[in-house]
PDB file of C-alpha atoms in Angstrom:
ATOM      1  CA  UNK I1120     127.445 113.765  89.741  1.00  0.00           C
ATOM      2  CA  UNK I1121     129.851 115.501  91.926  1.00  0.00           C
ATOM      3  CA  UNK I1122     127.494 118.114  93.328  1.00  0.00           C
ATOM      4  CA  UNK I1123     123.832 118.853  93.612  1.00  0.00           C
ATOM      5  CA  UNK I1124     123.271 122.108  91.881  1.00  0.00           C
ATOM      6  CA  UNK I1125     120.234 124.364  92.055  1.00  0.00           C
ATOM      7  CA  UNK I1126     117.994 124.301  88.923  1.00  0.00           C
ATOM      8  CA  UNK I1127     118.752 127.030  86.623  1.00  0.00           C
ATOM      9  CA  UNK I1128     115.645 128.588  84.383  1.00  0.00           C
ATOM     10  CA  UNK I1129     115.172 128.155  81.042  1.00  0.00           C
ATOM     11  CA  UNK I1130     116.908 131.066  80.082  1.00  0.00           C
ATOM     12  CA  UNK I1131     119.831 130.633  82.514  1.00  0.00           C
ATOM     13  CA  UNK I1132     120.271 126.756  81.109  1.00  0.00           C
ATOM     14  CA  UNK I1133     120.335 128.344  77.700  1.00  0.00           C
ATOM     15  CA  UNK I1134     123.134 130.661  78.353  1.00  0.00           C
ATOM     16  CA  UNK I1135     124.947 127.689  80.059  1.00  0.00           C
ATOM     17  CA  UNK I1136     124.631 125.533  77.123  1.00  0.00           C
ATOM     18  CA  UNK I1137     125.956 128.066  74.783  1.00  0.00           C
ATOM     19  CA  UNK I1138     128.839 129.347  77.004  1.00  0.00           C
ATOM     20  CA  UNK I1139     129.947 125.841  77.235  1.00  0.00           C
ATOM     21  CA  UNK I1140     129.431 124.745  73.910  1.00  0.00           C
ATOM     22  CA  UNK I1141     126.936 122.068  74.651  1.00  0.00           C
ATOM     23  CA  UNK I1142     124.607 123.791  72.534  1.00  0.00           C
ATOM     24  CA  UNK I1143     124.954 127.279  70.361  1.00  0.00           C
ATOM     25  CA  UNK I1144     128.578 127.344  68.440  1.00  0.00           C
ATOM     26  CA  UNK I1145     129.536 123.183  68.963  1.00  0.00           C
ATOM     27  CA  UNK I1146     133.153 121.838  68.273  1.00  0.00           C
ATOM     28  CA  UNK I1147     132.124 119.319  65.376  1.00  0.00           C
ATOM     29  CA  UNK I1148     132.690 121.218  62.146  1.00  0.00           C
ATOM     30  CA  UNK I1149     130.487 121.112  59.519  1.00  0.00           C
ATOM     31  CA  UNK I1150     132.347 118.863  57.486  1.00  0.00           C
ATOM     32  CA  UNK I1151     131.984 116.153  59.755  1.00  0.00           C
ATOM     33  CA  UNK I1152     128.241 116.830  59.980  1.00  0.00           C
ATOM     34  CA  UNK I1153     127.526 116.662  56.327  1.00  0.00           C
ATOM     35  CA  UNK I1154     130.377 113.403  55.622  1.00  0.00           C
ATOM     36  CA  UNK I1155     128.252 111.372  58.360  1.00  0.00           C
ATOM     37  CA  UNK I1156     124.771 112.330  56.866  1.00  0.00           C
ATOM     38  CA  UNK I1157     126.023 111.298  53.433  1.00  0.00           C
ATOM     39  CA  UNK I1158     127.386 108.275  55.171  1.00  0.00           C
ATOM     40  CA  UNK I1159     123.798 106.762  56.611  1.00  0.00           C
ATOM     41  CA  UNK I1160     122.057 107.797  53.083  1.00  0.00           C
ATOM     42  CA  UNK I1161     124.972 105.639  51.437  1.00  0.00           C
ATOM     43  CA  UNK I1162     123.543 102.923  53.782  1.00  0.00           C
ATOM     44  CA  UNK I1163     126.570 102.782  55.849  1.00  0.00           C
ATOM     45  CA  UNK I1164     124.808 100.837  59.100  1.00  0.00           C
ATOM     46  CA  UNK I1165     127.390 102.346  61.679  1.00  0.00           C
ATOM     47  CA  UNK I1166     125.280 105.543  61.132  1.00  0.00           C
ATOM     48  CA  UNK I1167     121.855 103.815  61.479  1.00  0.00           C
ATOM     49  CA  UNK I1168     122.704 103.374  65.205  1.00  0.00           C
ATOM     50  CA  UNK I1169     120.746 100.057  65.489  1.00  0.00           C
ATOM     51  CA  UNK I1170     117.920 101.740  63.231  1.00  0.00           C
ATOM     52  CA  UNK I1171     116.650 100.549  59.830  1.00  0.00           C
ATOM     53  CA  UNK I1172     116.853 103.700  57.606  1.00  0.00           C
ATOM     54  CA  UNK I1173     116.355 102.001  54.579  1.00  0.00           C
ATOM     55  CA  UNK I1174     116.987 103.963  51.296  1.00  0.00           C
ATOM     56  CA  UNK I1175     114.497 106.702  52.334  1.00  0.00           C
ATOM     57  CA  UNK I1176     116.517 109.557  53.255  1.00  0.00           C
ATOM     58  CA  UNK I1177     118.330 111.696  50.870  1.00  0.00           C
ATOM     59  CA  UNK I1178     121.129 114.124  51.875  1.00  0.00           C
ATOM     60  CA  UNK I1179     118.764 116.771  51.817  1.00  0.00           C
ATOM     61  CA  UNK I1180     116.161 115.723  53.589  1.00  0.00           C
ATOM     62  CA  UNK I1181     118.426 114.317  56.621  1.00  0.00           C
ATOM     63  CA  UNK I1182     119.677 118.127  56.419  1.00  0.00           C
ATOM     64  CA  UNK I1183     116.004 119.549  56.919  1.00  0.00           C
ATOM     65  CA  UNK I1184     115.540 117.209  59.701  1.00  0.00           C
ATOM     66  CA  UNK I1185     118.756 118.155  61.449  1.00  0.00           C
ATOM     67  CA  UNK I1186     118.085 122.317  60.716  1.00  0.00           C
ATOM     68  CA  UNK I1187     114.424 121.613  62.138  1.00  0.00           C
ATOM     69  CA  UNK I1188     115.411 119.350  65.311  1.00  0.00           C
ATOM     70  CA  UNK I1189     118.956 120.198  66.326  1.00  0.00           C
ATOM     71  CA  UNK I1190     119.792 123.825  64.747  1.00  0.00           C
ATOM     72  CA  UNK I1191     122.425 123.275  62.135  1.00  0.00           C
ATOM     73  CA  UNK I1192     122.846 125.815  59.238  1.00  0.00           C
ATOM     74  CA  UNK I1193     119.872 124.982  57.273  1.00  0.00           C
ATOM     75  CA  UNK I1194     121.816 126.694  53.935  1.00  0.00           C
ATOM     76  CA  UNK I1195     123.020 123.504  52.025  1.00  0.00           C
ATOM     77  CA  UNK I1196     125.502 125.743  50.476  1.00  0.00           C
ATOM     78  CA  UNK I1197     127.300 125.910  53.952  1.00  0.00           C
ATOM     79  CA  UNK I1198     130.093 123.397  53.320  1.00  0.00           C
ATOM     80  CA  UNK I1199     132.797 123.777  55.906  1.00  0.00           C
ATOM     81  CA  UNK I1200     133.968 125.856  59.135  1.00  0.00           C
ATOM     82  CA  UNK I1201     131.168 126.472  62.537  1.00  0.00           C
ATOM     83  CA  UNK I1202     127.937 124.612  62.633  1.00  0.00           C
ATOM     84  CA  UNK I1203     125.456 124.969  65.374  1.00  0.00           C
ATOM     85  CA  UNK I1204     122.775 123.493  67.594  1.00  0.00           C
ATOM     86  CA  UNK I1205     120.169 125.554  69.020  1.00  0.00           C
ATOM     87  CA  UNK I1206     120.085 125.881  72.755  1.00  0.00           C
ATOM     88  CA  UNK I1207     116.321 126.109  72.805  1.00  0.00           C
ATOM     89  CA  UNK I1208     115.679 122.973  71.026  1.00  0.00           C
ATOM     90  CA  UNK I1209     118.194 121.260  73.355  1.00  0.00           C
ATOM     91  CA  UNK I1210     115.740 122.730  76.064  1.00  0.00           C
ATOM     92  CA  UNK I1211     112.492 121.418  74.539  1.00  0.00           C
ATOM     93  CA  UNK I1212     114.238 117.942  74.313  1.00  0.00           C
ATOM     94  CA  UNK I1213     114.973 118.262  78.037  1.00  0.00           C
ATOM     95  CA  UNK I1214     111.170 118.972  78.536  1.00  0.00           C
ATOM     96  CA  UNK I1215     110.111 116.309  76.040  1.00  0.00           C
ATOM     97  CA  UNK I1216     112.747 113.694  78.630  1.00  0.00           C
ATOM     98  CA  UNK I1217     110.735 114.811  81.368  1.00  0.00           C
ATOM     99  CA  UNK I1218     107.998 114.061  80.532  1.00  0.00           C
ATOM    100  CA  UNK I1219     108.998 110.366  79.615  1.00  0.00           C
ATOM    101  CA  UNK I1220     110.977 110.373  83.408  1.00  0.00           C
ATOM    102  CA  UNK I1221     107.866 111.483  84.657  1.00  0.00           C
ATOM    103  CA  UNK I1222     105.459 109.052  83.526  1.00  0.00           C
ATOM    104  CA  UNK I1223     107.991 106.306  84.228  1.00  0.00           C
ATOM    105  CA  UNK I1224     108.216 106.808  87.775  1.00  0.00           C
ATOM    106  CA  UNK I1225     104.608 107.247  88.273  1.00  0.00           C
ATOM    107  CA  UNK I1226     104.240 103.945  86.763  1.00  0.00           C
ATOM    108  CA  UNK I1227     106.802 102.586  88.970  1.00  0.00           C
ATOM    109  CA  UNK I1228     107.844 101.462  85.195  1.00  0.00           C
ATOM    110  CA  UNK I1229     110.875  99.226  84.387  1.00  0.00           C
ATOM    111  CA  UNK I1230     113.738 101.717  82.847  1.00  0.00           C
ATOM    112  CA  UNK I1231     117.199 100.436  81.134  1.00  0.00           C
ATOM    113  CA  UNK I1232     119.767 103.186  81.265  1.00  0.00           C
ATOM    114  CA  UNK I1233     122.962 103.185  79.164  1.00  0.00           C
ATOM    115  CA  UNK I1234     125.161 104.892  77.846  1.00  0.00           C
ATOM    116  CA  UNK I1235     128.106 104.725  74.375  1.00  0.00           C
ATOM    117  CA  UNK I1236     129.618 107.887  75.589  1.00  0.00           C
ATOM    118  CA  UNK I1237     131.147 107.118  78.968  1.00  0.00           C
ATOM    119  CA  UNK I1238     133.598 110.208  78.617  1.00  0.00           C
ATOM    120  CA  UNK I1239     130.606 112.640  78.651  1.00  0.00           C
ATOM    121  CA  UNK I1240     127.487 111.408  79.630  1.00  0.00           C
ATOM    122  CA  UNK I1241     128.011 108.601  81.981  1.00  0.00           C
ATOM    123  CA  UNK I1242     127.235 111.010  85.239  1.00  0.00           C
ATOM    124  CA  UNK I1243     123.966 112.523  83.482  1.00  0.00           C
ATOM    125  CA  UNK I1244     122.707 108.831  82.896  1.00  0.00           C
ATOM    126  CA  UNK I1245     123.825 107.747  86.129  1.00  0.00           C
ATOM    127  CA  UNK I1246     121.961 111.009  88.350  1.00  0.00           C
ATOM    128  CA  UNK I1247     118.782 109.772  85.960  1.00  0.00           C
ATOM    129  CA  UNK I1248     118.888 106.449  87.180  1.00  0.00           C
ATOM    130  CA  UNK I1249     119.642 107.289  90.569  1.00  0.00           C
ATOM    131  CA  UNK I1250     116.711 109.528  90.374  1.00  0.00           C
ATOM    132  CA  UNK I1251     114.529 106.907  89.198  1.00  0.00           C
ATOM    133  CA  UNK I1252     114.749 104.561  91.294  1.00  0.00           C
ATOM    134  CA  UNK I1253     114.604 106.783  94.059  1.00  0.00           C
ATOM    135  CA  UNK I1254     110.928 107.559  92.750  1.00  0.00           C
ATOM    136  CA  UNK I1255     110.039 104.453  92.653  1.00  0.00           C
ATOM    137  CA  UNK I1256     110.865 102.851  89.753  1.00  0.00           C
ATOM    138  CA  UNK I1257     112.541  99.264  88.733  1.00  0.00           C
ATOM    139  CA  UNK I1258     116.248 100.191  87.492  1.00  0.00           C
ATOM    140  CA  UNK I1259     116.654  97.248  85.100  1.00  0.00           C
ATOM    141  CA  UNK I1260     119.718  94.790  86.108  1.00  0.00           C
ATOM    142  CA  UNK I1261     121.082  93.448  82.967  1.00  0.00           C
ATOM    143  CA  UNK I1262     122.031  89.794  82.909  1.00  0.00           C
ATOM    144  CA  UNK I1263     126.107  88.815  83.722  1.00  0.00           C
ATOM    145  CA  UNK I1264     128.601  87.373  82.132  1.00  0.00           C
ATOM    146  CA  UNK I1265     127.538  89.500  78.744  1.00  0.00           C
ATOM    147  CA  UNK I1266     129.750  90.269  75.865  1.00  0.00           C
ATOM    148  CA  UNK I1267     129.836  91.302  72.219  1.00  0.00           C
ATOM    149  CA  UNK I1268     132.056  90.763  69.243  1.00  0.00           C
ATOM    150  CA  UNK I1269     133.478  93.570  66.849  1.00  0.00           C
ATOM    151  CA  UNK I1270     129.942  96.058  66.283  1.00  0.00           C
ATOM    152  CA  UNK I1271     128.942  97.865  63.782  1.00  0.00           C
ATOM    153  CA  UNK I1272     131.987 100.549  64.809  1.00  0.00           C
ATOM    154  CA  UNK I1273     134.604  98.108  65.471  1.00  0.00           C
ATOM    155  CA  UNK I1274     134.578  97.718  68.723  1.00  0.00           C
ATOM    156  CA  UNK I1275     133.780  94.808  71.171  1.00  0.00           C
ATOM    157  CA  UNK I1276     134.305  93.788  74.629  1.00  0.00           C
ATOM    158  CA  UNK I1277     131.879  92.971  77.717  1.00  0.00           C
ATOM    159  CA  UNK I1278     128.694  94.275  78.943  1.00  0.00           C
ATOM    160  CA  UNK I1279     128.381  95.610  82.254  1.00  0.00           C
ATOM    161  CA  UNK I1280     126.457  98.195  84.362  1.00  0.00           C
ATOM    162  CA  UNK I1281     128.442 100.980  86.294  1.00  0.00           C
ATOM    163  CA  UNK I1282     125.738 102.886  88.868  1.00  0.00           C
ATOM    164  CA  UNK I1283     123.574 101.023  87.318  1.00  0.00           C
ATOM    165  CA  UNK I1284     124.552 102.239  83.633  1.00  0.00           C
ATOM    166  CA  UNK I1285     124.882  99.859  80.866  1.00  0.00           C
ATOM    167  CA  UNK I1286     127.906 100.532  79.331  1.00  0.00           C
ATOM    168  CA  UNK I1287     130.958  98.593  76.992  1.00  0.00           C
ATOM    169  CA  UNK I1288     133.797  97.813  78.979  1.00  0.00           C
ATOM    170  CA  UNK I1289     136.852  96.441  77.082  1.00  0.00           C
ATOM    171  CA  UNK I1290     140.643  95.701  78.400  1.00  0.00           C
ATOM    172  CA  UNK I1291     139.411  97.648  81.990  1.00  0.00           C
ATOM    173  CA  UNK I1292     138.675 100.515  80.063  1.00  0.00           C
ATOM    174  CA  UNK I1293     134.854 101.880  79.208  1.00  0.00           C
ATOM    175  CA  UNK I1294     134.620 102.329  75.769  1.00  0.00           C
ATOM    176  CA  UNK I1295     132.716 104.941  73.319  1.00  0.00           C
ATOM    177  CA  UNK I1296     131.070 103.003  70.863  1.00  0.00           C
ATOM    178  CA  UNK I1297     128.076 104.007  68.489  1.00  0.00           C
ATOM    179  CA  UNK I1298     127.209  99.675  68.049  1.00  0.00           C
ATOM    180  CA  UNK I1299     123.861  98.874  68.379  1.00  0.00           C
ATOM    181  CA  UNK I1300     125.041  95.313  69.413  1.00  0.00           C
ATOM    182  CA  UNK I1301     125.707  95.993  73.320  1.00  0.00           C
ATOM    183  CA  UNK I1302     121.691  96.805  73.573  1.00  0.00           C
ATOM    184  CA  UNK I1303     120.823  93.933  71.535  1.00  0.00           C
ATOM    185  CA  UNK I1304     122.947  91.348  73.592  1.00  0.00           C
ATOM    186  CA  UNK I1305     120.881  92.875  76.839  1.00  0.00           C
ATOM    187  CA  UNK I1306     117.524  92.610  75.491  1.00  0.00           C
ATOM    188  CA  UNK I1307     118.167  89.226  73.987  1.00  0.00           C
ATOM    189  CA  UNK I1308     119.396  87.948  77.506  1.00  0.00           C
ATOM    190  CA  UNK I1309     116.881  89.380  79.501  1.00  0.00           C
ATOM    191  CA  UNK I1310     114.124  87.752  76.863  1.00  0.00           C
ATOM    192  CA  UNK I1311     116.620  84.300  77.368  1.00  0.00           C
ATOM    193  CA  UNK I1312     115.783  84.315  80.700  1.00  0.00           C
ATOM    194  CA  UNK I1313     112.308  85.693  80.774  1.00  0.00           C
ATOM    195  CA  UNK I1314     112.015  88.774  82.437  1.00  0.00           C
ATOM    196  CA  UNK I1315     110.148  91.535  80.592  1.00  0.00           C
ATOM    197  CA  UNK I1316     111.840  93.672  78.743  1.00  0.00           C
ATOM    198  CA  UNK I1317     112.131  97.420  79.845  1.00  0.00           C
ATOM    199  CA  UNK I1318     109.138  99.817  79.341  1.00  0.00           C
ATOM    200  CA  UNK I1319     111.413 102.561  78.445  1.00  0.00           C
ATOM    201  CA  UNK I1320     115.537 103.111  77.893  1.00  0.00           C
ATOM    202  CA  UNK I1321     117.263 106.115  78.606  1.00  0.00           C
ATOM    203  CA  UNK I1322     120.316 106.354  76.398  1.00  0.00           C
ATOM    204  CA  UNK I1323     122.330 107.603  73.490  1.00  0.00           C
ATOM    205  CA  UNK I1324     123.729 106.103  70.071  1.00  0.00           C
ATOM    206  CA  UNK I1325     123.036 102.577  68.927  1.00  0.00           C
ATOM    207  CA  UNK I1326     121.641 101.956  72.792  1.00  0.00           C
ATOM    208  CA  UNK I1327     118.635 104.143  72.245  1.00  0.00           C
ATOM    209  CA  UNK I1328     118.525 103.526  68.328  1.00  0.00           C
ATOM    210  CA  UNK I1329     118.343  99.178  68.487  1.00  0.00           C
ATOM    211  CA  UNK I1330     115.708  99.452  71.680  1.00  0.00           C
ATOM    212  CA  UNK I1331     113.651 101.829  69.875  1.00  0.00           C
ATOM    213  CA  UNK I1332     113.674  99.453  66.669  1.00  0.00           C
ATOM    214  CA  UNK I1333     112.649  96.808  68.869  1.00  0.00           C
ATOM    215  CA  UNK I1334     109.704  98.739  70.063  1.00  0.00           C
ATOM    216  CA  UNK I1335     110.309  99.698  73.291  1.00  0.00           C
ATOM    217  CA  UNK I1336     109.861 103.135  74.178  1.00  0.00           C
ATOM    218  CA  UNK I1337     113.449 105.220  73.755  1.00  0.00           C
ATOM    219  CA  UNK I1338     115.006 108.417  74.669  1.00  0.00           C
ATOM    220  CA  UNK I1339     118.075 110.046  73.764  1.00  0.00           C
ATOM    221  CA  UNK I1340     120.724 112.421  73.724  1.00  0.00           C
ATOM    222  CA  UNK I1341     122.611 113.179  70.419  1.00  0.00           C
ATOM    223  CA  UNK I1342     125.189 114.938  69.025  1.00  0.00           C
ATOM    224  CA  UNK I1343     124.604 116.887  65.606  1.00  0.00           C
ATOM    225  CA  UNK I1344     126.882 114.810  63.888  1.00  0.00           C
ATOM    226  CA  UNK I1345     124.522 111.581  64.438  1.00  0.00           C
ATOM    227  CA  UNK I1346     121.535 112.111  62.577  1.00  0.00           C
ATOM    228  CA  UNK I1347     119.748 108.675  62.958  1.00  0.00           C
ATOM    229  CA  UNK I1348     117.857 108.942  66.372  1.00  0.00           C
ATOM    230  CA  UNK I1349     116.518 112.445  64.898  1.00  0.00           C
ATOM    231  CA  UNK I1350     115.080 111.132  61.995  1.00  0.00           C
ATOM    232  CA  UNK I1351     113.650 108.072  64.264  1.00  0.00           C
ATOM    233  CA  UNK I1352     112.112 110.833  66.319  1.00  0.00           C
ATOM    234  CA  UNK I1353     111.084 112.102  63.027  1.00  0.00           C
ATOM    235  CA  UNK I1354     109.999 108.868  61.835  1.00  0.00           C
ATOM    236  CA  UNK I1355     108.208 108.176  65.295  1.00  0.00           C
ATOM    237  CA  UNK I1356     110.389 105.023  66.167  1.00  0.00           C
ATOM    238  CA  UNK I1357     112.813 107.007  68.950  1.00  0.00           C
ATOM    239  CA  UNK I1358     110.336 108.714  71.360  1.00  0.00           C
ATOM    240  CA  UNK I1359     112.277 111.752  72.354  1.00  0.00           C
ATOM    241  CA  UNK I1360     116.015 113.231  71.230  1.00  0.00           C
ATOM    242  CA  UNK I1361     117.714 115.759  72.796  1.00  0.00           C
ATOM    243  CA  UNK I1362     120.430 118.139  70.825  1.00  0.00           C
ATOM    244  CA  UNK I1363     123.559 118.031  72.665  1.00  0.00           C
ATOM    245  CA  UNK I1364     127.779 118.325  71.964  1.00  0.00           C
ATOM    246  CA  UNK I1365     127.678 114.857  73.609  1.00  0.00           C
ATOM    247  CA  UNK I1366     131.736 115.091  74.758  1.00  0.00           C
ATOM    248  CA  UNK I1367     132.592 118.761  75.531  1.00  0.00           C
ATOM    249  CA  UNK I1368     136.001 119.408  77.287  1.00  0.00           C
ATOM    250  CA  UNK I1369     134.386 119.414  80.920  1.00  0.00           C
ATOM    251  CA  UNK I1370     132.023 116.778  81.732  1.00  0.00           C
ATOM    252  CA  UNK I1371     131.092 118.281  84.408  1.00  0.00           C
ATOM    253  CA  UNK I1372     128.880 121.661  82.276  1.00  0.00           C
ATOM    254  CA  UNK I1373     126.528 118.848  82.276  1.00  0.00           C
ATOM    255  CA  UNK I1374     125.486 119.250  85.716  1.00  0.00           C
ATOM    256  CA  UNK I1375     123.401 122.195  85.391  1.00  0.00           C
ATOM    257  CA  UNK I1376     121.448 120.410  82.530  1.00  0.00           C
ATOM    258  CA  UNK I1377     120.664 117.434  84.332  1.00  0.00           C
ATOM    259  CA  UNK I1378     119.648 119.372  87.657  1.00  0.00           C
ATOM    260  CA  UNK I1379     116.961 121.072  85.275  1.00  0.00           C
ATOM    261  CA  UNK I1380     115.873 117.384  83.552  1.00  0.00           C
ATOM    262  CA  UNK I1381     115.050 116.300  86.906  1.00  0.00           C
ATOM    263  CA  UNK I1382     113.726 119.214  88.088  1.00  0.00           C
ATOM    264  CA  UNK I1383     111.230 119.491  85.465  1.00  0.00           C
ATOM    265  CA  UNK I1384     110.308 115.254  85.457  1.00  0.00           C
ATOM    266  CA  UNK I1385     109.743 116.121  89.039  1.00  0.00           C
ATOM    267  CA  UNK I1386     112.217 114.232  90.121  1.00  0.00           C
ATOM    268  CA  UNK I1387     115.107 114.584  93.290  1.00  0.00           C
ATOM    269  CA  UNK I1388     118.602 114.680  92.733  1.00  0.00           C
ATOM    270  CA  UNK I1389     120.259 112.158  94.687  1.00  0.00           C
ATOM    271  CA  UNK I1390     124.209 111.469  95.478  1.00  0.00           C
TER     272      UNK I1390
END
């Protein structure tokens, strides 16, 4: 992050969130919220994110989900135009991540942070780890020389760690990608060459969604237009998933946010 700020309170954070459009009155429109949950029921698998969803989920429950755990318009008769996601349930994510942060750097545990959204997230994942390690715990080193073909979104390229961030990196560029592929190339390696995998990952999209299908403890940021890691949270498979815009026009509104995640895991800020 580019500065240390001051924890904000809960109420404060809220206001933040929704005058930034993290949470509250979000840029995706509804009809790209309801195309991608009719998408994953279809059984399109670049809207599992590394989950298996099998034919469980109709439209309408994934919609009940997403109105219960992010804050979209519940009213399935709300087609098109503003959808939401409730600033309060992005806070009770945040608290539900502590918690997890917590716990991991009491255990001196081994944590795997990465992120699919470079753009927007990679200097909230990067304070996290940062912070981590600074606690005491073992920021995971992924194996070299890793690399992935076309995922489940399209994309492929190599698999590298910036500030200690696992992230896709193609053509000197770090690339957005949803692929659950990246985090199964890691975990494969690391089993390859055995180390133990990590005791929990800190990510977003098919990252968080393939580790937690694996079993390994998982938590997440994610957009309301990605409904998979909420139903694994729902289904108990992702361990925590926070509501977030996961690319708003500033990256740096996250700040705030991740000054009160690490605040409340009890946890320093570092630069």
């Amino acid at each position: 992050m580019t500065s240390v700020h001051i924890p904000l309170t809960r109420d404060e954070l809220t206001d933040h969130l929704r005058r930034t459009r993290i949470a509250g009155d979000v840029a995706t429109p509804r009809e790209n919220n309801l195309r991608h949950y009719r998408e994953l029921v279809e059984g399109n698998r670049r809207f599992w994110l590394g989950l298996e969803l099998g034919e469980r989920w109709s439209e309408e429950k994934v919609l009940a989900v997403m109105a219960e755990r992010v804050g979209v318009v519940a009213d399935p008769a709300h087609r098109k135009g503003q959808d939401t996601i409730d600033a309060d349930l992005t806070v009770d994510g945040l608290d539900r991540m502590a918690e997890a942060l917590r716990e991991a750097a009491e255990r001196r545990a081994r944590v795997l942070v990465a992120t699919g959204h470079p753009g927007g997230l990679l200097d909230v994942h990067q304070a996290v780890a940062r912070a981590l390690r600074a606690a005491g715990a073992t920021v995971v080193a992924i194996p070299k020389g890793l690399s992935v073909g076309e995922g489940d979104d399209g994309t492929s390229g190599d698999v590298r760690q910036f500030g200690s961030v696992a992230v896709l990196e193609r053509g000197a560029t770090l690339w957005h990608t949803h692929a659950p592929q990246p985090m199964s190339a890691i975990l494969d390696a690391l089993e390859a060459a055995g180390e133990p995998l990590p005791d929990l990952v800190v990510a977003d999209h098919g990252w968080a969604g393939r580790a937690a299908q694996r079993g390994i403890k998982a938590v997440a940021f994610a957009d309301c237009n990605d409904p998979a890691l909420f139903l694994g949270e729902a289904e108990g498979t992702v361990a925590v998933t926070v509501p977030l815009d996961d690319h708003v026009v500033d990256p740096q509104s996250y700040e705030p946010m991740t000054a009160y995640l690490l605040a409340a895991a009890g946890l320093t800020a570092v630069r």
